[in-house]
CSV table of C-alpha atoms in Angstrom, one decimal:
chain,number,residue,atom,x,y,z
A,204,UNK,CA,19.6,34.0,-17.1
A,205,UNK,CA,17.2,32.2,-14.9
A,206,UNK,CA,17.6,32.5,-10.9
A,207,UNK,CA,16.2,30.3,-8.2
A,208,UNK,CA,14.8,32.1,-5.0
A,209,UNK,CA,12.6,31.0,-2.0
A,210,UNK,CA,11.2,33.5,0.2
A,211,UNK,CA,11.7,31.7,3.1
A,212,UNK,CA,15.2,33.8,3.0
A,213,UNK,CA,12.2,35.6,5.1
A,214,UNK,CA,13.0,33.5,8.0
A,215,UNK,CA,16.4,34.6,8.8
A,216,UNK,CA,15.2,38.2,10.6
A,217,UNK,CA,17.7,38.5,13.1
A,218,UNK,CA,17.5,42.0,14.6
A,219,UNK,CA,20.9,42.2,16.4
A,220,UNK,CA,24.8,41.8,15.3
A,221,UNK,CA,27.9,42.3,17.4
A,222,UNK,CA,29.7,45.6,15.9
A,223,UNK,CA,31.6,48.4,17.0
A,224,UNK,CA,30.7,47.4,20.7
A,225,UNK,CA,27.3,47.8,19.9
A,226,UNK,CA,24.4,45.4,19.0
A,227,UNK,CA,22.7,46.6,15.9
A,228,UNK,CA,20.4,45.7,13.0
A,229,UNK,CA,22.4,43.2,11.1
A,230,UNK,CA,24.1,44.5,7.6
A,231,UNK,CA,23.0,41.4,6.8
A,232,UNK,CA,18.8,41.8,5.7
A,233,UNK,CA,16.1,40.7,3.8
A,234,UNK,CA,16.1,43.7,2.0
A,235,UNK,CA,19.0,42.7,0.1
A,236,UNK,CA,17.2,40.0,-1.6
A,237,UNK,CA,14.4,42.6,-2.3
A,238,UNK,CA,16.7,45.3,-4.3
A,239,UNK,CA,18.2,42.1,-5.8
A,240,UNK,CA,14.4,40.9,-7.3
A,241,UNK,CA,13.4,43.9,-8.7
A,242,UNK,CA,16.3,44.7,-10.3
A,243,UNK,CA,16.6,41.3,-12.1
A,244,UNK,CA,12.5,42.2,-13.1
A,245,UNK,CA,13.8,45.7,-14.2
A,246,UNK,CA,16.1,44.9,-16.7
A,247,UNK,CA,14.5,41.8,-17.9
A,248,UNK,CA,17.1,39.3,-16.8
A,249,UNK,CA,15.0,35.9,-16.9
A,250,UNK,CA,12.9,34.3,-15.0
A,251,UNK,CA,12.6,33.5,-10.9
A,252,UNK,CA,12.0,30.0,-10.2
A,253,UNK,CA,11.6,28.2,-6.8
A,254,UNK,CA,13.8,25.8,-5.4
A,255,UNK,CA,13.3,22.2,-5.4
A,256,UNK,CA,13.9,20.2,-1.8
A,257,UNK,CA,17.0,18.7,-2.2
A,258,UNK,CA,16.8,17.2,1.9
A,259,UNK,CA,20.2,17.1,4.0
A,260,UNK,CA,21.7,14.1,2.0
A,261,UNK,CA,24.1,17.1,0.1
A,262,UNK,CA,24.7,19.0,2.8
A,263,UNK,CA,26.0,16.0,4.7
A,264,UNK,CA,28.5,15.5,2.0
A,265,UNK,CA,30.0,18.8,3.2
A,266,UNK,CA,28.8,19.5,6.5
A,267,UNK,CA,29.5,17.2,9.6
A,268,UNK,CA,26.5,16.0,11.0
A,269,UNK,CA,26.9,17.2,14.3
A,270,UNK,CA,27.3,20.7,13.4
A,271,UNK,CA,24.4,20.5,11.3
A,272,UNK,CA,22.5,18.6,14.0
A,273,UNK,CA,23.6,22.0,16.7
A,274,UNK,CA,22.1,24.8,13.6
A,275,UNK,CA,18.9,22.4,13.6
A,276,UNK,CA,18.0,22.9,17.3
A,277,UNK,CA,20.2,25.8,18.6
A,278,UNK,CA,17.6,27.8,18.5
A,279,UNK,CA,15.2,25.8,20.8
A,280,UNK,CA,17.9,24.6,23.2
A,281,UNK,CA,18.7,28.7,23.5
A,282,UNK,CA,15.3,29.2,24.2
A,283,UNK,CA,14.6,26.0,26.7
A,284,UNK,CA,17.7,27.3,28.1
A,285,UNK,CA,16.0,30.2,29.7
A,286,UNK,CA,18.0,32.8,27.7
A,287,UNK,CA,16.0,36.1,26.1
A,288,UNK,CA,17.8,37.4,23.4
A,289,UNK,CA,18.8,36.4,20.3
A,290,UNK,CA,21.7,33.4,20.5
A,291,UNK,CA,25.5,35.4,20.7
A,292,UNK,CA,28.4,33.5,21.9
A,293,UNK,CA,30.2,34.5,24.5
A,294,UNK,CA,33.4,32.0,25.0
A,295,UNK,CA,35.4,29.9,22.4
A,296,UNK,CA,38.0,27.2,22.4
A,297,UNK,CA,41.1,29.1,22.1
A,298,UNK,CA,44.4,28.4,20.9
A,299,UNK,CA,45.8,27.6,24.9
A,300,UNK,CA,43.4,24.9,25.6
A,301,UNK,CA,44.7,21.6,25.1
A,302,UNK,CA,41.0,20.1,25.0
A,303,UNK,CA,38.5,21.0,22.9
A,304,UNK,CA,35.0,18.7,23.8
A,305,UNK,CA,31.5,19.9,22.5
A,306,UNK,CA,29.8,21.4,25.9
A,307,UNK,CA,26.5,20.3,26.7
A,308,UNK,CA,25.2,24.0,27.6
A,309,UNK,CA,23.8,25.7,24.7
A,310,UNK,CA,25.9,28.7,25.8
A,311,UNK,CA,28.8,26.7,25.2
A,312,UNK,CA,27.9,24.7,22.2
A,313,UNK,CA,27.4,27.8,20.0
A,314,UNK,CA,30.5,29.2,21.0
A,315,UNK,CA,32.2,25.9,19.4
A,316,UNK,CA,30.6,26.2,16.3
A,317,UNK,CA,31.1,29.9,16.1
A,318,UNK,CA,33.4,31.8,14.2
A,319,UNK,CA,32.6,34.7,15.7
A,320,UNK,CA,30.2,36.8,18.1
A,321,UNK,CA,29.0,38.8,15.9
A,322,UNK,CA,26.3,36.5,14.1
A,323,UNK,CA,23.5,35.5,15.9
A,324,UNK,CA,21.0,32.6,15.7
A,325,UNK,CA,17.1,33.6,16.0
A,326,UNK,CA,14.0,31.7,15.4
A,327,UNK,CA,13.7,31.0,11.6
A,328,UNK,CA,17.4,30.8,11.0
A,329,UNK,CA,17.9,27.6,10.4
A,330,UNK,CA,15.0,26.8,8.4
A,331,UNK,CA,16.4,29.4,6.1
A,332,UNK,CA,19.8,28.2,5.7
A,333,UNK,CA,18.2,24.5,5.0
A,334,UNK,CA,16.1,26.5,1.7
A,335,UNK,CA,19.2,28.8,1.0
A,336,UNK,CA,21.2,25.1,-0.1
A,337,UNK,CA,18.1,24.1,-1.5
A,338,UNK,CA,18.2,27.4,-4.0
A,339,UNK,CA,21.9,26.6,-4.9
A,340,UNK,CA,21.1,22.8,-5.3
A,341,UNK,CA,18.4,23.8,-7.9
A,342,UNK,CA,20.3,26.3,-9.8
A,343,UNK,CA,23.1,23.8,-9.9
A,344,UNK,CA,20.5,21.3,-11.4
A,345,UNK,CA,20.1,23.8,-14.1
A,346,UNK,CA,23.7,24.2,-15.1
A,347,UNK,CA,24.3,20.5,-15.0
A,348,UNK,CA,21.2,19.9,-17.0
A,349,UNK,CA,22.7,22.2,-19.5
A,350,UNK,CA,22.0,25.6,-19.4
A,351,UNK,CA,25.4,27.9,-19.7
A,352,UNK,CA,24.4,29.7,-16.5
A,353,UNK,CA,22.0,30.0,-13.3
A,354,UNK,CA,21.9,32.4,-10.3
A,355,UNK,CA,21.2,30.8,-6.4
A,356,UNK,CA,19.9,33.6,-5.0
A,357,UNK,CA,20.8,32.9,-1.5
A,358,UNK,CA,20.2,34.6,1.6
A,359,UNK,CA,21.7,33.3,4.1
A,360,UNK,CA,25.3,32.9,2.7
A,361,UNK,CA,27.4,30.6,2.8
A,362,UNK,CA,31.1,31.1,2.2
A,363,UNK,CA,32.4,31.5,6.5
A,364,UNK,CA,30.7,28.3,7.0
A,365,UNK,CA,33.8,25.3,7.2
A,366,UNK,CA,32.7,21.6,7.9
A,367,UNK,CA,31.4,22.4,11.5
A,368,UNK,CA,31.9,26.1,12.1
A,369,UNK,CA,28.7,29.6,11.3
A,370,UNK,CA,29.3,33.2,11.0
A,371,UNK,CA,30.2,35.7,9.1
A,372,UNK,CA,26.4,35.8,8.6
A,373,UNK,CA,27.0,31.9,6.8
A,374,UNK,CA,25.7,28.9,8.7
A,375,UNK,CA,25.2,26.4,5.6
A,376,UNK,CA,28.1,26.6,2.6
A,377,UNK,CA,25.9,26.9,-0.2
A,378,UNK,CA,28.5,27.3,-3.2
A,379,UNK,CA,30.6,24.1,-1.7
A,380,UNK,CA,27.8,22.1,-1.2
A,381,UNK,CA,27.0,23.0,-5.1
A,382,UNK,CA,30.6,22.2,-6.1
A,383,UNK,CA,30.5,19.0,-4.8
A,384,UNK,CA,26.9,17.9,-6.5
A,385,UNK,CA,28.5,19.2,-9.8
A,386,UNK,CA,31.7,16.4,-8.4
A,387,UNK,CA,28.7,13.9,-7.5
A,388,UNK,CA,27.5,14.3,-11.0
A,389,UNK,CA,30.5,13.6,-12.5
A,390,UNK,CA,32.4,16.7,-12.9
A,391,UNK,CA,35.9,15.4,-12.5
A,392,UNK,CA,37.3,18.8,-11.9
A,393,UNK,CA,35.4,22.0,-10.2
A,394,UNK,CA,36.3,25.5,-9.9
A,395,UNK,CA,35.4,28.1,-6.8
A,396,UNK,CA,36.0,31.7,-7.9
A,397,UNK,CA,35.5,33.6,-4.7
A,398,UNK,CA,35.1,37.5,-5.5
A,399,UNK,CA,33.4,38.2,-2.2
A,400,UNK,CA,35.5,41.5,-0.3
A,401,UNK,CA,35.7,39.3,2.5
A,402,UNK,CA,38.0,35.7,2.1
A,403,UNK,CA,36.2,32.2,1.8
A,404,UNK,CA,37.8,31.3,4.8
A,405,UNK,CA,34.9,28.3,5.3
A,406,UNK,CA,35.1,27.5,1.6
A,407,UNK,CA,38.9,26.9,2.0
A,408,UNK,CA,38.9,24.5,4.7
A,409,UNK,CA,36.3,22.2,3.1
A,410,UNK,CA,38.3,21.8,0.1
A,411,UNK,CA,42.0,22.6,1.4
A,412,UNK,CA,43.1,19.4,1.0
A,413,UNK,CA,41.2,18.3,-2.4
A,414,UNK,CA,42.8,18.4,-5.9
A,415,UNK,CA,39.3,18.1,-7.2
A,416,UNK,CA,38.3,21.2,-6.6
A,417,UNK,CA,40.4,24.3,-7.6
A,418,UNK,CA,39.7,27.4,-5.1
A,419,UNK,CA,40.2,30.7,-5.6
A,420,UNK,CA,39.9,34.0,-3.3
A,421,UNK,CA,39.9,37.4,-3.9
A,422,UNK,CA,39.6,39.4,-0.6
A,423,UNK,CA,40.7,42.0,1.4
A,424,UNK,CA,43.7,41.3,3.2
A,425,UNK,CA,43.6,39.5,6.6
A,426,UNK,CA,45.8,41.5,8.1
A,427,UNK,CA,42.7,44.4,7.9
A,428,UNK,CA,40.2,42.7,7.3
A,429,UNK,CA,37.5,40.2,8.8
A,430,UNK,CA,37.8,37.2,9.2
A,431,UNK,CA,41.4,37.9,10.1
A,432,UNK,CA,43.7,34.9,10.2
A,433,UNK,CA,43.8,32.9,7.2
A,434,UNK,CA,43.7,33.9,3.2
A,435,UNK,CA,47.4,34.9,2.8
A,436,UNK,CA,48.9,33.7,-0.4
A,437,UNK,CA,50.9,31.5,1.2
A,438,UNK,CA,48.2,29.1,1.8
A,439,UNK,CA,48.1,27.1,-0.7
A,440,UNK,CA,46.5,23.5,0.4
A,441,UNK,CA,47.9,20.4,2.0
A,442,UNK,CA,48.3,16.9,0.6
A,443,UNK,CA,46.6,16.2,-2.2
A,444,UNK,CA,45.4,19.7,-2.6
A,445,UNK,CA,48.8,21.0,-2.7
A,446,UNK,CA,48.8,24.2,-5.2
A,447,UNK,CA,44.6,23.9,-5.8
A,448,UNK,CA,44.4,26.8,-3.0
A,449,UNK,CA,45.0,30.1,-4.2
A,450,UNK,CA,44.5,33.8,-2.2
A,451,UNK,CA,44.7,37.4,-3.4
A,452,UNK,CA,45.0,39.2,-0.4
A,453,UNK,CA,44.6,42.6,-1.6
A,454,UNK,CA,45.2,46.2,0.3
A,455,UNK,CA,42.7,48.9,1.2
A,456,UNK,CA,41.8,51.0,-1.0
A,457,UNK,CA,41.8,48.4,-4.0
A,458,UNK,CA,40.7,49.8,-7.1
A,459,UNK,CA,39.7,47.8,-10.2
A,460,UNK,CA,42.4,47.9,-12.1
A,461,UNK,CA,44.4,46.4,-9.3
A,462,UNK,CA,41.4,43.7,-8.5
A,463,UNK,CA,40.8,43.0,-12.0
A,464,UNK,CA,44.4,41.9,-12.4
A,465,UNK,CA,44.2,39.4,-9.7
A,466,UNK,CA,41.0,38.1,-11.5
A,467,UNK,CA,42.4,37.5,-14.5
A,468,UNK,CA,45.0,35.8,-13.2
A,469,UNK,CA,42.5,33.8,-11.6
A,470,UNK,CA,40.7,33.4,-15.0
A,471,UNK,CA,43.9,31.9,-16.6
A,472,UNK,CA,44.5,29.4,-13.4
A,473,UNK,CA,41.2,28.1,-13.7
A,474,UNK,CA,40.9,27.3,-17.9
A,475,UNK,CA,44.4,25.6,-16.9
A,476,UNK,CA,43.0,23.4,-14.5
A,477,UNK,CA,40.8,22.0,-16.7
A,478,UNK,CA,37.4,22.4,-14.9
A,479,UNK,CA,34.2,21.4,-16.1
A,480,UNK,CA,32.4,23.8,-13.9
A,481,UNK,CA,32.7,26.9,-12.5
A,482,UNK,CA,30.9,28.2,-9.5
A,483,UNK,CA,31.0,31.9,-8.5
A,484,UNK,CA,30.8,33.1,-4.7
A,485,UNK,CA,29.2,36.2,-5.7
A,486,UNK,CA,29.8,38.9,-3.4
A,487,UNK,CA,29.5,42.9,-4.1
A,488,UNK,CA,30.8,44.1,-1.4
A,489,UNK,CA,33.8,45.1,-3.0
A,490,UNK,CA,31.7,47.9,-3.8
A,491,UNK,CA,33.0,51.2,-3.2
A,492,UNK,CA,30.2,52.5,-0.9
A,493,UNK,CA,29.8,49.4,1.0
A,494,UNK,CA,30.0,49.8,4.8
A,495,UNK,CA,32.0,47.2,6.3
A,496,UNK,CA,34.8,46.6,3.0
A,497,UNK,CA,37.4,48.6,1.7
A,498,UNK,CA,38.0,48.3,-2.0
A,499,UNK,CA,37.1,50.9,-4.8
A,500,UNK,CA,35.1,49.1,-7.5
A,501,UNK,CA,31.9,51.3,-8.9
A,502,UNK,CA,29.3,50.1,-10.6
A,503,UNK,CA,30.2,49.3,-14.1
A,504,UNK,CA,33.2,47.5,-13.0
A,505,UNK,CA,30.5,44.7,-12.0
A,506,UNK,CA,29.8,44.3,-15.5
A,507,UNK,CA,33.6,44.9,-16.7
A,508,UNK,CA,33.8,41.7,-14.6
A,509,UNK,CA,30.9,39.6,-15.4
A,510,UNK,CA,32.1,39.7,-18.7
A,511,UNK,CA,35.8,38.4,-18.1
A,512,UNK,CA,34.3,35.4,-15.8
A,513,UNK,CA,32.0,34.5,-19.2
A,514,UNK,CA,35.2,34.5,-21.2
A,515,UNK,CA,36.5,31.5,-18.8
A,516,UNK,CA,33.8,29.5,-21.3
A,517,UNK,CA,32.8,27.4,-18.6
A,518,UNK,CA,29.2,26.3,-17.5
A,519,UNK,CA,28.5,28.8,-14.5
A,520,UNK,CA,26.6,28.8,-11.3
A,521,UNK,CA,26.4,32.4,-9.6
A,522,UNK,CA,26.1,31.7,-6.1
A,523,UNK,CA,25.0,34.7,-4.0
A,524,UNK,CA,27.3,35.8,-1.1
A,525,UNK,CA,27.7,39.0,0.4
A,526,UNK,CA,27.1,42.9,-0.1
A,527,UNK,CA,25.7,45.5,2.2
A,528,UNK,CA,25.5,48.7,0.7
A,529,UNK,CA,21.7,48.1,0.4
A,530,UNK,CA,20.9,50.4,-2.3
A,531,UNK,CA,22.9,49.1,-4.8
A,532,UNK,CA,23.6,45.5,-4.2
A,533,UNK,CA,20.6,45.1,-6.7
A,534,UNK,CA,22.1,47.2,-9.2
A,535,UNK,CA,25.9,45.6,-8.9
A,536,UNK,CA,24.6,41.8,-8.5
A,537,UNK,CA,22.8,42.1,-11.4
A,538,UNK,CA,25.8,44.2,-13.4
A,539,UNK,CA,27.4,41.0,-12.7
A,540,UNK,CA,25.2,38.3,-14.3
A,541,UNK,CA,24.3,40.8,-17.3
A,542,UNK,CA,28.1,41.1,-17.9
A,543,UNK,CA,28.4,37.4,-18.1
A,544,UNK,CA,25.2,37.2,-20.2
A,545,UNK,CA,26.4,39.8,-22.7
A,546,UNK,CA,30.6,38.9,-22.5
């Protein structure tokens, strides 16, 4: 399988997240992407390619340009602004205020576009999340050119970011913006298959009212876990996206037999919607050591599961998400795509 990477993931090196009450060393880090690469050299997997430059045009077809404006010089007007730290939000428009304007204070613009506090913006970020869409723009290239699969090795990820809202460590939505070249290209119909612990909450919104694009979530429940508030089953899209929204909100404690059920159910929903594609939000942090998730799955299950996602017989584009038990998200990402390569 070949995989696209850039290491100008480099230039996302924020040193401090929001958690616990603490700021500490993002679970989020370039070493991911290292454990990742030598893992896919270890076993053999194919080769690493860099990314071509797509420019903005695709993200504009998802992003609105304002937000996307905001992550181009947030970090400068933070700076300019006189502040010393790394860029954290500290207010939001909440649910009681009948008026919701974009501040001009920086302080105020990033809590806007934030989903929550505990992502931050540093210098380098957003060129990184400009070459993280460009890595899922080339390995889509390669799927549509005809190869049966590719893996966009990005870092940062992408599936918190909505239309005009970063964090959960996402600022651009890479496997959306994917989705829809794949739609641009043709594709009449395109499948999301979300298996990322944590629910596509930004990957939801872009699409939640689209029957063109079938999405699909497995994640731990809301009611536990971040980012709280929306992936119930109950939403299920609006208009003309009515029943192309579907959530597995699964309990703690999730083991694989459970979470492989829910997949294949997801497996069946999709070959019956008739997609031409299929793009994978590949998170491992269902992983049973992983420090922030609470599901069960050990290590083989990654490749128990690659191999029922290659039975879907669709072309596929692995989109890298999540997973943040360091010393093995090499190890389970690349279960994954040898599962698929050998289903």
């Amino acid at each position: 399988m070949r995989t696209v990477h850039t290491e100008r993931h480099r230039l996302r090196a924020s040193q401090t997240e929001l958690y616990g009450g603490e700021l500490v060393r993002p679970f989020e880090c370039p070493e991911r992407v290292e454990h990742i690469l030598a893992r896919i050299a270890e076993v053999g997997l194919g080769p690493v390619e860099e990314p071509r430059a797509f420019g903005l045009d695709p993200v504009l077809r998802i992003h609105e340009a304002g937000f996307v404006q905001f992550l181009e010089t947030a970090w400068a007007d933070w700076r300019a602004a006189g502040y010393k730290g790394e860029a954290i939000p500290t207010s939001w428009p909440s649910r009681r205020m009948p008026r919701m304007v974009v501040p001009d204070e920086i302080d105020g613009r990033i809590g806007y576009y934030a989903l929550a506090g505990e992502t931050s913006i540093s210098g380098g970020t957003w060129e990184a999340a400009q070459a993280a869409a460009d890595v899922a723009l080339s390995a889509q290239a390669i799927v549509a050119g005809g190869t049966r699969a590719a893996f966009a090795l990005c870092r940062p990820p992408g599936h918190h970011a909505a239309q005009d809202m970063y964090g959960g460590y996402c600022f651009l939505n890479n496997a959306a913006i994917a989705a829809q070249a794949f739609r641009d290209q043709g594709a009449a119909r395109v499948a999301i298959l979300d298996v990322d612990f944590h629910h596509g909450n930004g990957t939801q919104a872009i699409f939640y009212d689209r029957a063109d694009v079938l999405f699909l979530s497995l994640h731990g429940d809301p009611q536990f876990a971040f980012p709280y508030y929306l992936g119930g089953a109950d939403e299920t899209g609006e208009g003309p996206g009515e029943g192309f929204n579907v959530n597995y909100a699964l309990p703690p404690g999730c083991d694989f037999a459970r979470w492989s059920a829910a997949l294949d159910d997801a497996c069946a929903r999709i070959k019956a919607y008739g997609a031409e594609a299929l793009v994978v939000s590949l998170g491992v942090d269902t992983f049973e050591k992983d420090p922030i998730s609470f599901f069960k799955l050990g290590s083989d299950d990654f490749t128990r599961y690659g191999a029922r996602i290659e039975k879907v017989g669709l072309p596929t584009l692995f989109v890298m998400e999540g997973g943040y038990a360091v010393a093995e998200v090499g190890i389970n990402t690349v279960n994954v795509l040898s599962g698929f390569e050998g289903g």
